[in-house]
Amino acid sequence: MPTAPVVLPGTCSPLAAVGSAALVDTPGAGSFLVARTAPDSFTALTATCTHFGCTISGYESQTFVCPCHGSRFSTSGSVQKGPASRPLRSYATPFANNVLTITL
Ligand code: FES
């Protein structure tokens, strides 16, 4: 199964704190929304909105926000507010030795 090792969460990382999130670009695998939900726990979601395909770039109050029409998604990908009606695809995120891997 292909993987994308994408983040080294150090103290300078945008993902250093629990509750933080970042739009992560990976070489060859595209963009992912990554959120740190616990010290050793992350979620990774496709950054492509299920409404009309915009790249989701906003994050506020633990919620990802699409800039095009305002859809909101939880850090697990479920729709919090439309117009999007389908959840974002999520990926497994094993974390070991301070390296986060997104399993595609
Ligand atoms: S494309 Fe994201 S809300 Fe429309």
Short mmCIF file of C-alpha atoms and ligand atoms in Angstrom, two decimals:
data_model
loop_
_atom_site.label_atom_id
_atom_site.label_comp_id
_atom_site.label_asym_id
_atom_site.label_seq_id
_atom_site.Cartn_x
_atom_site.Cartn_y
_atom_site.Cartn_z
CA MET A 1 0.00 0.00 0.00
CA PRO A 2 1.54 3.37 -0.97
CA THR A 3 2.32 5.86 1.72
CA ALA A 4 3.33 9.49 1.91
CA PRO A 5 5.60 10.36 4.83
CA VAL A 6 4.84 14.04 4.99
CA VAL A 7 5.34 15.70 8.33
CA LEU A 8 8.00 15.89 11.00
CA PRO A 9 6.08 17.49 13.85
CA GLY A 10 8.72 19.43 15.73
CA THR A 11 8.26 22.47 17.90
CA CYS A 12 8.34 24.71 14.81
CA SER A 13 5.80 22.65 12.90
CA PRO A 14 2.31 24.05 12.31
CA LEU A 15 1.16 20.70 13.71
CA ALA A 16 3.15 20.95 16.95
CA ALA A 17 0.11 21.61 19.15
CA VAL A 18 -2.93 19.40 19.72
CA GLY A 19 -5.86 21.07 17.96
CA SER A 20 -3.71 22.49 15.16
CA ALA A 21 -4.10 21.73 11.48
CA ALA A 22 -2.29 22.29 8.20
CA LEU A 23 -2.74 21.93 4.47
CA VAL A 24 0.06 19.56 3.51
CA ASP A 25 1.33 19.20 -0.06
CA THR A 26 3.01 15.91 -0.86
CA PRO A 27 5.15 15.20 -3.90
CA GLY A 28 3.06 13.12 -6.26
CA ALA A 29 0.17 12.41 -3.90
CA GLY A 30 -1.56 15.79 -3.80
CA SER A 31 -2.77 17.91 -0.91
CA PHE A 32 -4.14 16.74 2.41
CA LEU A 33 -5.77 18.39 5.39
CA VAL A 34 -3.95 17.13 8.47
CA ALA A 35 -5.15 17.79 12.00
CA ARG A 36 -3.50 16.85 15.28
CA THR A 37 -6.25 15.48 17.50
CA ALA A 38 -4.06 14.20 20.37
CA PRO A 39 -0.32 14.12 21.17
CA ASP A 40 0.13 10.94 19.10
CA SER A 41 -2.98 11.06 16.96
CA PHE A 42 -3.68 12.76 13.63
CA THR A 43 -6.33 12.74 10.94
CA ALA A 44 -5.67 13.20 7.22
CA LEU A 45 -8.37 14.09 4.72
CA THR A 46 -8.42 14.87 1.04
CA ALA A 47 -8.23 18.64 0.58
CA THR A 48 -10.58 18.51 -2.41
CA CYS A 49 -14.06 19.71 -1.47
CA THR A 50 -16.85 17.24 -2.26
CA HIS A 51 -19.08 20.08 -3.46
CA PHE A 52 -17.36 21.46 -6.57
CA GLY A 53 -13.75 20.47 -6.02
CA CYS A 54 -12.15 23.59 -4.57
CA THR A 55 -9.08 23.11 -2.39
CA ILE A 56 -10.12 23.50 1.22
CA SER A 57 -7.72 25.89 2.87
CA GLY A 58 -9.46 27.35 5.92
CA TYR A 59 -9.43 26.09 9.50
CA GLU A 60 -11.27 27.66 12.38
CA SER A 61 -12.83 26.35 15.59
CA GLN A 62 -11.59 22.80 14.86
CA THR A 63 -13.37 22.88 11.51
CA PHE A 64 -12.07 22.87 7.93
CA VAL A 65 -13.69 25.55 5.78
CA CYS A 66 -13.99 25.59 1.99
CA PRO A 67 -13.27 29.07 0.59
CA CYS A 68 -15.60 28.69 -2.41
CA HIS A 69 -19.08 28.26 -0.93
CA GLY A 70 -18.44 27.92 2.79
CA SER A 71 -18.88 24.21 3.42
CA ARG A 72 -17.48 23.09 6.76
CA PHE A 73 -16.05 19.70 7.68
CA SER A 74 -14.98 18.16 10.98
CA THR A 75 -11.42 16.93 11.46
CA SER A 76 -12.76 13.42 10.74
CA GLY A 77 -14.21 14.63 7.42
CA SER A 78 -17.93 14.70 8.16
CA VAL A 79 -20.01 17.58 6.80
CA GLN A 80 -20.81 20.16 9.47
CA LYS A 81 -22.40 22.66 7.09
CA GLY A 82 -23.35 22.53 3.38
CA PRO A 83 -23.67 23.01 0.52
CA ALA A 84 -21.38 19.94 0.38
CA SER A 85 -23.34 16.80 1.25
CA ARG A 86 -20.64 14.11 1.18
CA PRO A 87 -17.81 13.68 3.71
CA LEU A 88 -14.16 14.17 2.84
CA ARG A 89 -12.22 10.98 2.24
CA SER A 90 -10.00 10.12 5.17
CA TYR A 91 -6.72 8.21 5.30
CA ALA A 92 -4.95 6.19 7.96
CA THR A 93 -2.22 8.17 9.73
CA PRO A 94 0.30 6.00 11.58
CA PHE A 95 2.68 8.10 13.68
CA ALA A 96 6.01 6.75 14.94
CA ASN A 97 9.43 8.18 15.76
CA ASN A 98 8.04 11.68 15.21
CA VAL A 99 7.16 10.90 11.60
CA LEU A 100 3.58 11.03 10.41
CA THR A 101 2.73 8.80 7.47
CA ILE A 102 -0.42 9.10 5.38
CA THR A 103 -1.45 5.69 4.06
CA LEU A 104 -3.00 6.20 0.63
S1 FES B 1 -16.57 23.81 -3.67
FE1 FES B 1 -16.41 23.71 -1.51
S2 FES B 1 -18.25 24.55 -0.80
FE2 FES B 1 -18.46 24.61 -2.97
#
